[in-house]
mmCIF file of C-alpha atoms in Angstrom:
data_model
loop_
_atom_site.group_PDB
_atom_site.id
_atom_site.type_symbol
_atom_site.label_atom_id
_atom_site.label_comp_id
_atom_site.label_asym_id
_atom_site.label_seq_id
_atom_site.Cartn_x
_atom_site.Cartn_y
_atom_site.Cartn_z
ATOM 1 C CA UNK A 1 15.529 -3.694 -22.279
ATOM 2 C CA UNK A 2 16.884 -5.021 -18.979
ATOM 3 C CA UNK A 3 15.195 -3.269 -16.067
ATOM 4 C CA UNK A 4 16.536 -3.797 -12.462
ATOM 5 C CA UNK A 5 14.512 -3.457 -9.298
ATOM 6 C CA UNK A 6 15.300 -3.045 -5.707
ATOM 7 C CA UNK A 7 13.657 -6.344 -4.716
ATOM 8 C CA UNK A 8 14.433 -6.699 -1.020
ATOM 9 C CA UNK A 9 10.681 -6.394 -0.176
ATOM 10 C CA UNK A 10 9.519 -8.217 -3.261
ATOM 11 C CA UNK A 11 11.682 -11.172 -2.104
ATOM 12 C CA UNK A 12 10.899 -11.184 1.513
ATOM 13 C CA UNK A 13 7.693 -9.237 2.541
ATOM 14 C CA UNK A 14 4.222 -10.845 2.193
ATOM 15 C CA UNK A 15 2.314 -7.533 2.955
ATOM 16 C CA UNK A 16 2.552 -3.855 2.111
ATOM 17 C CA UNK A 17 5.643 -2.887 0.018
ATOM 18 C CA UNK A 18 6.275 -6.658 -0.724
ATOM 19 C CA UNK A 19 2.811 -6.874 -2.520
ATOM 20 C CA UNK A 20 3.368 -3.511 -4.156
ATOM 21 C CA UNK A 21 6.699 -4.640 -5.595
ATOM 22 C CA UNK A 22 5.601 -7.969 -6.812
ATOM 23 C CA UNK A 23 2.459 -6.592 -8.382
ATOM 24 C CA UNK A 24 4.299 -3.793 -10.182
ATOM 25 C CA UNK A 25 6.907 -6.285 -11.759
ATOM 26 C CA UNK A 26 4.261 -8.783 -12.609
ATOM 27 C CA UNK A 27 2.161 -6.082 -14.344
ATOM 28 C CA UNK A 28 5.278 -5.349 -16.379
ATOM 29 C CA UNK A 29 6.339 -8.830 -17.194
ATOM 30 C CA UNK A 30 2.690 -9.616 -18.385
ATOM 31 C CA UNK A 31 2.038 -6.533 -20.539
ATOM 32 C CA UNK A 32 5.609 -6.083 -21.791
ATOM 33 C CA UNK A 33 7.062 -9.436 -22.021
ATOM 34 C CA UNK A 34 9.758 -8.487 -24.468
ATOM 35 C CA UNK A 35 11.787 -7.030 -21.651
ATOM 36 C CA UNK A 36 13.864 -8.703 -18.943
ATOM 37 C CA UNK A 37 13.068 -7.816 -15.305
ATOM 38 C CA UNK A 38 15.874 -8.317 -12.850
ATOM 39 C CA UNK A 39 14.864 -8.339 -9.130
ATOM 40 C CA UNK A 40 17.925 -7.570 -6.689
ATOM 41 C CA UNK A 41 17.642 -8.757 -3.188
ATOM 42 C CA UNK A 42 20.259 -9.631 -0.566
ATOM 43 C CA UNK A 43 18.066 -12.931 0.442
ATOM 44 C CA UNK A 44 14.805 -14.429 -0.465
ATOM 45 C CA UNK A 45 12.061 -15.696 1.664
ATOM 46 C CA UNK A 46 10.802 -19.390 1.247
ATOM 47 C CA UNK A 47 7.136 -18.862 0.718
ATOM 48 C CA UNK A 48 4.744 -20.014 -2.142
ATOM 49 C CA UNK A 49 3.606 -16.460 -2.987
ATOM 50 C CA UNK A 50 7.310 -15.436 -3.464
ATOM 51 C CA UNK A 51 8.478 -18.518 -5.251
ATOM 52 C CA UNK A 52 5.581 -18.331 -7.728
ATOM 53 C CA UNK A 53 6.463 -14.777 -8.585
ATOM 54 C CA UNK A 54 10.024 -15.925 -9.565
ATOM 55 C CA UNK A 55 8.735 -18.662 -11.853
ATOM 56 C CA UNK A 56 7.764 -16.187 -14.523
ATOM 57 C CA UNK A 57 10.227 -16.554 -17.466
ATOM 58 C CA UNK A 58 11.249 -12.887 -17.776
ATOM 59 C CA UNK A 59 11.584 -12.265 -14.006
ATOM 60 C CA UNK A 60 14.918 -13.180 -12.555
ATOM 61 C CA UNK A 61 15.997 -13.335 -8.810
ATOM 62 C CA UNK A 62 19.485 -11.684 -8.399
ATOM 63 C CA UNK A 63 21.316 -12.308 -5.261
ATOM 64 C CA UNK A 64 24.499 -10.939 -4.167
ATOM 65 C CA UNK A 65 27.632 -12.455 -5.990
ATOM 66 C CA UNK A 66 29.818 -11.302 -2.963
ATOM 67 C CA UNK A 67 28.062 -11.033 0.414
ATOM 68 C CA UNK A 68 28.146 -7.517 1.955
ATOM 69 C CA UNK A 69 26.063 -5.752 4.490
ATOM 70 C CA UNK A 70 26.092 -2.512 2.369
ATOM 71 C CA UNK A 71 25.368 -4.447 -1.034
ATOM 72 C CA UNK A 72 22.146 -2.691 -1.626
ATOM 73 C CA UNK A 73 23.629 0.641 -1.158
ATOM 74 C CA UNK A 74 27.061 0.179 -2.843
ATOM 75 C CA UNK A 75 28.021 -3.378 -3.908
ATOM 76 C CA UNK A 76 25.128 -3.816 -6.289
ATOM 77 C CA UNK A 77 26.390 -1.295 -8.736
ATOM 78 C CA UNK A 78 29.047 -3.530 -10.217
ATOM 79 C CA UNK A 79 26.392 -6.234 -10.631
ATOM 80 C CA UNK A 80 23.990 -3.887 -12.313
ATOM 81 C CA UNK A 81 26.688 -3.030 -14.883
ATOM 82 C CA UNK A 82 27.436 -6.757 -15.633
ATOM 83 C CA UNK A 83 23.851 -7.433 -16.011
ATOM 84 C CA UNK A 84 23.562 -4.669 -18.702
ATOM 85 C CA UNK A 85 20.717 -2.871 -16.792
ATOM 86 C CA UNK A 86 19.389 0.114 -18.625
ATOM 87 C CA UNK A 87 17.045 1.487 -15.844
ATOM 88 C CA UNK A 88 17.204 0.767 -12.206
ATOM 89 C CA UNK A 89 14.000 1.274 -10.262
ATOM 90 C CA UNK A 90 14.231 1.764 -6.454
ATOM 91 C CA UNK A 91 10.691 0.574 -5.385
ATOM 92 C CA UNK A 92 10.617 2.045 -1.800
ATOM 93 C CA UNK A 93 12.240 5.379 -1.225
ATOM 94 C CA UNK A 94 15.843 4.560 -1.979
ATOM 95 C CA UNK A 95 18.363 3.909 -4.566
ATOM 96 C CA UNK A 96 22.169 2.840 -4.457
ATOM 97 C CA UNK A 97 24.668 5.534 -3.766
ATOM 98 C CA UNK A 98 26.823 6.887 -6.557
ATOM 99 C CA UNK A 99 25.068 5.100 -9.470
ATOM 100 C CA UNK A 100 27.059 5.155 -12.800
ATOM 101 C CA UNK A 101 25.712 7.549 -15.279
ATOM 102 C CA UNK A 102 25.179 4.763 -17.896
ATOM 103 C CA UNK A 103 22.246 3.384 -15.785
ATOM 104 C CA UNK A 104 19.225 5.581 -15.575
ATOM 105 C CA UNK A 105 17.600 5.613 -11.964
ATOM 106 C CA UNK A 106 13.944 5.962 -10.966
ATOM 107 C CA UNK A 107 12.625 5.865 -7.278
ATOM 108 C CA UNK A 108 9.116 5.338 -6.170
ATOM 109 C CA UNK A 109 8.354 7.527 -3.064
ATOM 110 C CA UNK A 110 5.483 6.133 -0.967
ATOM 111 C CA UNK A 111 5.266 8.774 1.673
ATOM 112 C CA UNK A 112 7.303 11.170 3.902
ATOM 113 C CA UNK A 113 5.079 10.331 7.005
ATOM 114 C CA UNK A 114 8.259 10.062 9.159
ATOM 115 C CA UNK A 115 8.821 13.955 8.595
ATOM 116 C CA UNK A 116 5.150 14.814 9.009
ATOM 117 C CA UNK A 117 4.655 12.747 12.217
ATOM 118 C CA UNK A 118 8.141 12.250 13.649
ATOM 119 C CA UNK A 119 6.642 11.088 16.958
ATOM 120 C CA UNK A 120 5.551 7.827 15.453
ATOM 121 C CA UNK A 121 9.193 6.914 14.794
ATOM 122 C CA UNK A 122 12.412 6.291 16.622
ATOM 123 C CA UNK A 123 15.016 8.932 16.211
ATOM 124 C CA UNK A 124 17.459 6.578 14.560
ATOM 125 C CA UNK A 125 14.813 5.224 12.213
ATOM 126 C CA UNK A 126 13.604 8.568 10.987
ATOM 127 C CA UNK A 127 17.215 9.699 10.611
ATOM 128 C CA UNK A 128 17.913 6.662 8.358
ATOM 129 C CA UNK A 129 14.636 7.094 6.392
ATOM 130 C CA UNK A 130 15.296 10.859 5.879
ATOM 131 C CA UNK A 131 18.806 10.375 4.608
ATOM 132 C CA UNK A 132 17.786 7.605 2.109
ATOM 133 C CA UNK A 133 14.727 9.348 0.908
ATOM 134 C CA UNK A 134 16.470 12.810 0.482
ATOM 135 C CA UNK A 135 19.413 11.252 -1.387
ATOM 136 C CA UNK A 136 17.051 9.259 -3.690
ATOM 137 C CA UNK A 137 14.966 12.289 -4.542
ATOM 138 C CA UNK A 138 17.901 14.470 -5.268
ATOM 139 C CA UNK A 139 19.909 11.965 -7.326
ATOM 140 C CA UNK A 140 17.381 9.842 -9.105
ATOM 141 C CA UNK A 141 16.780 10.827 -12.673
ATOM 142 C CA UNK A 142 13.015 10.470 -12.255
ATOM 143 C CA UNK A 143 10.546 10.271 -9.079
ATOM 144 C CA UNK A 144 7.542 8.434 -9.026
ATOM 145 C CA UNK A 145 5.117 9.763 -6.264
ATOM 146 C CA UNK A 146 2.214 7.402 -5.439
ATOM 147 C CA UNK A 147 -0.204 10.281 -4.950
ATOM 148 C CA UNK A 148 -0.487 13.983 -5.472
ATOM 149 C CA UNK A 149 -0.113 14.266 -1.528
ATOM 150 C CA UNK A 150 3.199 12.468 -1.573
ATOM 151 C CA UNK A 151 4.371 14.694 -4.510
ATOM 152 C CA UNK A 152 3.501 17.903 -2.545
ATOM 153 C CA UNK A 153 5.353 16.559 0.485
ATOM 154 C CA UNK A 154 8.458 15.708 -1.653
ATOM 155 C CA UNK A 155 8.405 19.405 -3.020
ATOM 156 C CA UNK A 156 7.670 20.765 0.556
ATOM 157 C CA UNK A 157 10.322 19.013 2.450
ATOM 158 C CA UNK A 158 13.059 18.393 -0.113
ATOM 159 C CA UNK A 159 12.576 21.409 -2.548
ATOM 160 C CA UNK A 160 12.516 19.121 -5.524
ATOM 161 C CA UNK A 161 11.570 20.511 -9.017
ATOM 162 C CA UNK A 162 7.966 19.446 -9.559
ATOM 163 C CA UNK A 163 8.894 18.615 -13.290
ATOM 164 C CA UNK A 164 11.112 15.788 -12.011
ATOM 165 C CA UNK A 165 8.260 14.190 -10.209
ATOM 166 C CA UNK A 166 5.407 12.303 -11.768
ATOM 167 C CA UNK A 167 2.322 10.884 -9.933
ATOM 168 C CA UNK A 168 1.497 7.235 -10.797
ATOM 169 C CA UNK A 169 -1.149 5.637 -8.581
ATOM 170 C CA UNK A 170 -0.826 2.064 -7.172
ATOM 171 C CA UNK A 171 -3.230 -0.783 -7.663
ATOM 172 C CA UNK A 172 -4.138 -3.679 -5.322
ATOM 173 C CA UNK A 173 -3.699 -7.498 -5.861
ATOM 174 C CA UNK A 174 -5.918 -8.750 -8.539
ATOM 175 C CA UNK A 175 -7.605 -11.194 -6.206
ATOM 176 C CA UNK A 176 -9.497 -8.267 -4.804
ATOM 177 C CA UNK A 177 -10.847 -7.298 -8.159
ATOM 178 C CA UNK A 178 -13.004 -10.245 -8.501
ATOM 179 C CA UNK A 179 -16.442 -10.640 -6.888
ATOM 180 C CA UNK A 180 -16.267 -13.895 -4.601
ATOM 181 C CA UNK A 181 -19.104 -16.327 -5.024
ATOM 182 C CA UNK A 182 -21.540 -16.299 -2.175
ATOM 183 C CA UNK A 183 -21.023 -19.807 -1.218
ATOM 184 C CA UNK A 184 -17.323 -19.392 -0.908
ATOM 185 C CA UNK A 185 -17.808 -16.300 1.106
ATOM 186 C CA UNK A 186 -20.042 -18.211 3.428
ATOM 187 C CA UNK A 187 -17.368 -20.760 4.140
ATOM 188 C CA UNK A 188 -15.001 -17.820 4.956
ATOM 189 C CA UNK A 189 -17.696 -16.433 7.367
ATOM 190 C CA UNK A 190 -17.903 -19.976 9.042
ATOM 191 C CA UNK A 191 -14.100 -20.379 9.147
ATOM 192 C CA UNK A 192 -13.561 -17.086 11.202
ATOM 193 C CA UNK A 193 -17.028 -16.949 12.944
ATOM 194 C CA UNK A 194 -17.792 -13.793 11.185
ATOM 195 C CA UNK A 195 -21.081 -11.933 12.222
ATOM 196 C CA UNK A 196 -23.900 -11.427 9.637
ATOM 197 C CA UNK A 197 -23.437 -7.560 9.828
ATOM 198 C CA UNK A 198 -20.145 -5.973 10.375
ATOM 199 C CA UNK A 199 -17.948 -2.925 9.695
ATOM 200 C CA UNK A 200 -14.415 -3.771 8.603
ATOM 201 C CA UNK A 201 -11.073 -1.957 9.399
ATOM 202 C CA UNK A 202 -7.924 -3.327 7.958
ATOM 203 C CA UNK A 203 -4.333 -2.265 8.752
ATOM 204 C CA UNK A 204 -1.549 -2.373 11.358
ATOM 205 C CA UNK A 205 -2.922 -1.375 14.778
ATOM 206 C CA UNK A 206 -0.817 1.616 15.362
ATOM 207 C CA UNK A 207 -1.518 5.271 16.239
ATOM 208 C CA UNK A 208 -1.473 6.686 12.606
ATOM 209 C CA UNK A 209 -4.226 4.194 11.532
ATOM 210 C CA UNK A 210 -6.532 5.770 14.250
ATOM 211 C CA UNK A 211 -8.452 2.677 15.193
ATOM 212 C CA UNK A 212 -9.498 4.479 18.450
ATOM 213 C CA UNK A 213 -11.770 6.721 16.444
ATOM 214 C CA UNK A 214 -13.622 3.644 15.070
ATOM 215 C CA UNK A 215 -14.002 2.220 18.601
ATOM 216 C CA UNK A 216 -15.255 5.599 19.954
ATOM 217 C CA UNK A 217 -17.797 5.764 17.129
ATOM 218 C CA UNK A 218 -19.149 2.276 17.607
ATOM 219 C CA UNK A 219 -21.476 3.045 20.549
ATOM 220 C CA UNK A 220 -23.400 5.543 18.386
ATOM 221 C CA UNK A 221 -23.703 3.058 15.459
ATOM 222 C CA UNK A 222 -26.578 0.546 15.107
ATOM 223 C CA UNK A 223 -25.746 -2.301 17.731
ATOM 224 C CA UNK A 224 -26.701 -4.965 15.092
ATOM 225 C CA UNK A 225 -23.308 -4.215 13.437
ATOM 226 C CA UNK A 226 -20.061 -5.469 15.103
ATOM 227 C CA UNK A 227 -16.555 -4.277 14.192
ATOM 228 C CA UNK A 228 -14.025 -6.733 12.524
ATOM 229 C CA UNK A 229 -10.388 -5.582 12.752
ATOM 230 C CA UNK A 230 -7.899 -7.283 10.576
ATOM 231 C CA UNK A 231 -4.221 -6.233 11.488
ATOM 232 C CA UNK A 232 -1.015 -6.768 13.353
ATOM 233 C CA UNK A 233 -1.044 -5.420 16.777
ATOM 234 C CA UNK A 234 1.447 -2.777 17.869
ATOM 235 C CA UNK A 235 1.780 -1.324 21.449
ATOM 236 C CA UNK A 236 -0.974 1.158 20.488
ATOM 237 C CA UNK A 237 -3.405 -1.835 20.667
ATOM 238 C CA UNK A 238 -3.225 -1.844 24.327
ATOM 239 C CA UNK A 239 -4.939 1.672 24.293
ATOM 240 C CA UNK A 240 -7.427 0.398 21.831
ATOM 241 C CA UNK A 241 -8.396 -2.688 24.251
ATOM 242 C CA UNK A 242 -8.592 -0.373 27.128
ATOM 243 C CA UNK A 243 -11.123 1.909 25.344
ATOM 244 C CA UNK A 244 -13.096 -1.050 24.322
ATOM 245 C CA UNK A 245 -13.324 -2.251 27.961
ATOM 246 C CA UNK A 246 -14.158 1.179 29.118
ATOM 247 C CA UNK A 247 -17.000 1.474 26.611
ATOM 248 C CA UNK A 248 -18.213 -2.022 27.286
ATOM 249 C CA UNK A 249 -17.740 -3.097 23.751
ATOM 250 C CA UNK A 250 -15.915 -6.481 24.212
ATOM 251 C CA UNK A 251 -18.919 -8.218 22.500
ATOM 252 C CA UNK A 252 -18.856 -5.912 19.443
ATOM 253 C CA UNK A 253 -15.220 -5.944 18.419
ATOM 254 C CA UNK A 254 -13.575 -8.866 16.756
ATOM 255 C CA UNK A 255 -9.832 -9.082 16.205
ATOM 256 C CA UNK A 256 -8.329 -11.226 13.393
ATOM 257 C CA UNK A 257 -4.650 -11.715 12.749
ATOM 258 C CA UNK A 258 -2.373 -13.924 10.618
ATOM 259 C CA UNK A 259 -5.173 -14.205 7.846
ATOM 260 C CA UNK A 260 -3.970 -15.959 4.864
ATOM 261 C CA UNK A 261 -3.886 -13.463 1.966
ATOM 262 C CA UNK A 262 -6.236 -15.569 -0.067
ATOM 263 C CA UNK A 263 -9.021 -15.288 2.518
ATOM 264 C CA UNK A 264 -8.708 -11.437 2.783
ATOM 265 C CA UNK A 265 -10.967 -10.629 -0.387
ATOM 266 C CA UNK A 266 -13.812 -12.504 0.962
ATOM 267 C CA UNK A 267 -13.484 -10.851 4.397
ATOM 268 C CA UNK A 268 -13.810 -7.579 2.594
ATOM 269 C CA UNK A 269 -16.806 -8.474 0.473
ATOM 270 C CA UNK A 270 -18.698 -9.852 3.625
ATOM 271 C CA UNK A 271 -18.507 -6.429 5.355
ATOM 272 C CA UNK A 272 -21.206 -3.764 5.155
ATOM 273 C CA UNK A 273 -19.074 -0.773 5.445
ATOM 274 C CA UNK A 274 -15.263 -0.266 5.359
ATOM 275 C CA UNK A 275 -14.041 2.345 7.741
ATOM 276 C CA UNK A 276 -10.436 3.781 7.398
ATOM 277 C CA UNK A 277 -10.089 6.929 9.411
ATOM 278 C CA UNK A 278 -6.229 7.106 9.079
ATOM 279 C CA UNK A 279 -4.570 10.319 10.119
ATOM 280 C CA UNK A 280 -2.216 10.145 7.272
ATOM 281 C CA UNK A 281 -1.310 7.840 4.275
ATOM 282 C CA UNK A 282 0.862 7.985 1.256
ATOM 283 C CA UNK A 283 -2.023 6.462 -0.750
ATOM 284 C CA UNK A 284 -4.291 3.978 0.955
ATOM 285 C CA UNK A 285 -4.374 0.561 -0.774
ATOM 286 C CA UNK A 286 -7.071 -0.978 1.499
ATOM 287 C CA UNK A 287 -9.596 1.584 0.185
ATOM 288 C CA UNK A 288 -8.884 0.518 -3.226
ATOM 289 C CA UNK A 289 -9.333 -3.146 -2.063
ATOM 290 C CA UNK A 290 -12.791 -2.194 -0.618
ATOM 291 C CA UNK A 291 -13.864 -0.330 -3.830
ATOM 292 C CA UNK A 292 -13.110 -3.229 -5.957
ATOM 293 C CA UNK A 293 -15.181 -5.432 -3.637
ATOM 294 C CA UNK A 294 -18.155 -3.034 -3.876
ATOM 295 C CA UNK A 295 -18.038 -2.110 -0.250
ATOM 296 C CA UNK A 296 -19.118 1.415 0.831
ATOM 297 C CA UNK A 297 -16.059 3.336 2.189
ATOM 298 C CA UNK A 298 -15.897 5.845 5.106
ATOM 299 C CA UNK A 299 -12.372 7.381 5.264
ATOM 300 C CA UNK A 300 -10.679 10.504 6.495
ATOM 301 C CA UNK A 301 -9.694 14.023 5.193
ATOM 302 C CA UNK A 302 -6.226 15.306 5.514
ATOM 303 C CA UNK A 303 -4.018 13.311 3.248
ATOM 304 C CA UNK A 304 -4.405 11.325 0.119
ATOM 305 C CA UNK A 305 -7.329 9.165 1.053
ATOM 306 C CA UNK A 306 -9.743 11.203 -1.088
ATOM 307 C CA UNK A 307 -7.521 10.591 -4.074
ATOM 308 C CA UNK A 308 -7.956 6.702 -3.440
ATOM 309 C CA UNK A 309 -11.473 6.743 -2.383
ATOM 310 C CA UNK A 310 -12.988 9.162 -5.149
ATOM 311 C CA UNK A 311 -16.351 11.013 -5.119
ATOM 312 C CA UNK A 312 -18.393 7.861 -4.048
ATOM 313 C CA UNK A 313 -16.866 7.530 -0.603
ATOM 314 C CA UNK A 314 -17.549 9.515 2.496
ATOM 315 C CA UNK A 315 -14.882 11.488 4.422
ATOM 316 C CA UNK A 316 -14.613 12.831 7.919
ATOM 317 C CA UNK A 317 -12.173 14.709 10.077
ATOM 318 C CA UNK A 318 -10.160 11.837 11.611
ATOM 319 C CA UNK A 319 -10.295 13.491 15.126
ATOM 320 C CA UNK A 320 -14.175 13.620 14.950
ATOM 321 C CA UNK A 321 -15.536 10.161 15.862
ATOM 322 C CA UNK A 322 -18.989 11.590 16.185
ATOM 323 C CA UNK A 323 -18.872 12.436 12.394
ATOM 324 C CA UNK A 324 -17.462 9.062 11.741
ATOM 325 C CA UNK A 325 -20.508 7.491 13.418
ATOM 326 C CA UNK A 326 -22.912 9.747 11.485
ATOM 327 C CA UNK A 327 -21.402 8.827 8.199
ATOM 328 C CA UNK A 328 -21.609 5.136 8.800
ATOM 329 C CA UNK A 329 -25.261 5.522 10.077
ATOM 330 C CA UNK A 330 -26.056 7.405 7.070
ATOM 331 C CA UNK A 331 -25.028 4.572 4.745
ATOM 332 C CA UNK A 332 -26.749 1.919 6.936
ATOM 333 C CA UNK A 333 -30.168 3.873 6.822
ATOM 334 C CA UNK A 334 -29.974 4.497 3.171
ATOM 335 C CA UNK A 335 -29.779 1.441 0.904
ATOM 336 C CA UNK A 336 -30.151 3.448 -2.232
ATOM 337 C CA UNK A 337 -27.049 5.527 -0.990
ATOM 338 C CA UNK A 338 -25.103 2.405 -0.353
ATOM 339 C CA UNK A 339 -25.877 0.974 -3.823
ATOM 340 C CA UNK A 340 -24.818 4.260 -5.551
ATOM 341 C CA UNK A 341 -21.527 4.186 -3.454
ATOM 342 C CA UNK A 342 -20.863 0.481 -4.476
ATOM 343 C CA UNK A 343 -21.516 1.010 -8.109
ATOM 344 C CA UNK A 344 -19.702 4.484 -8.324
ATOM 345 C CA UNK A 345 -16.881 3.281 -6.144
ATOM 346 C CA UNK A 346 -16.187 0.292 -8.516
ATOM 347 C CA UNK A 347 -16.238 2.528 -11.556
ATOM 348 C CA UNK A 348 -13.960 5.017 -9.999
ATOM 349 C CA UNK A 349 -11.434 2.121 -9.029
ATOM 350 C CA UNK A 350 -11.104 1.324 -12.739
ATOM 351 C CA UNK A 351 -8.455 4.248 -12.821
ATOM 352 C CA UNK A 352 -6.299 2.006 -10.719
ATOM 353 C CA UNK A 353 -6.486 -1.059 -13.009
ATOM 354 C CA UNK A 354 -3.410 -3.073 -13.818
ATOM 355 C CA UNK A 355 -3.211 -2.394 -17.621
ATOM 356 C CA UNK A 356 -3.548 1.355 -17.235
ATOM 357 C CA UNK A 357 -0.912 1.663 -14.517
ATOM 358 C CA UNK A 358 1.612 -0.705 -16.290
ATOM 359 C CA UNK A 359 1.368 1.233 -19.539
ATOM 360 C CA UNK A 360 1.778 4.488 -17.656
ATOM 361 C CA UNK A 361 4.971 3.112 -16.022
ATOM 362 C CA UNK A 362 6.455 1.604 -19.172
ATOM 363 C CA UNK A 363 5.954 5.060 -20.871
ATOM 364 C CA UNK A 364 7.951 6.611 -18.058
ATOM 365 C CA UNK A 365 10.647 4.136 -18.572
ATOM 366 C CA UNK A 366 10.740 4.790 -22.378
ATOM 367 C CA UNK A 367 10.883 8.663 -21.788
ATOM 368 C CA UNK A 368 13.914 8.193 -19.544
ATOM 369 C CA UNK A 369 15.907 6.512 -22.264
ATOM 370 C CA UNK A 370 14.811 8.608 -25.276
ATOM 371 C CA UNK A 371 17.319 11.174 -26.577
ATOM 372 C CA UNK A 372 16.836 14.659 -25.348
#
């Protein structure tokens, strides 16, 4: 079977949807090598992480045969037919317009945050996102939602028949699933001058991620613990910095940026607690990364994060930084609780393991092409 994918992010992005796209295709290529996987992208980024992905024998980079600004939405269809694609999978909320009936279409919907929190998006951006997402949900033969929360949002905002939507969770990169030797972690600690005791927050520094809540909780948390933040700064970071200064926390908050992906698992596993009080997520891969690293997680109610973190993580209202501080202090003060969270979290994370998710997705593909 020839399976095609929207590969713009797989071929160009080194975080987020890029990692998701490459991980998904790699899973399939390794566990189901009898198929051919065609990754369509208007261009490709020169980077080792991406070039190694395309070295797999059954993963093929497909660039436009005729250059066009609208190739991903229109021009790609002729190419898909020429390549004898059986199923085309839009990996990030969109599919080409007017797909031929001979090709089955699937779309992965990550979230509809632009509808729940429109204030975080420019008008033109959310208009485009809404058009593409609505079209994909209404015209794809099958929809993959990455969480029950996303499925519920698709039903609520686009009035899609629930029977058309299947929840298939995501996983994180396999590098987070290996416990790093202590001597290597200490080299990473030295490389970034990391403290002996710290809380960790990972994610773009933007309003939705709610880093302000962590900063405001910090004065009530044991002062022996610093806060390490890994993420790209957006304008919201200025508010965070102002709050840090107002609270006199300049010596307790450390910002890291442009961290090589290979160093990130060690930074997780050196942390004492992972804090992720996001207002809203489609899923929350950083939570999975922490669970695999045996790091206790404190996260937020109100979206899908309880699906990702499971019963061995703690959850607070994202507006309540006092509750956030209390949850962190509860873990710091109770080593037995911390150990139960580590072991239980790791056990829970196995439901997101690569072989499980790859098999679920391949079953979805097969069901699409079975005679009715």
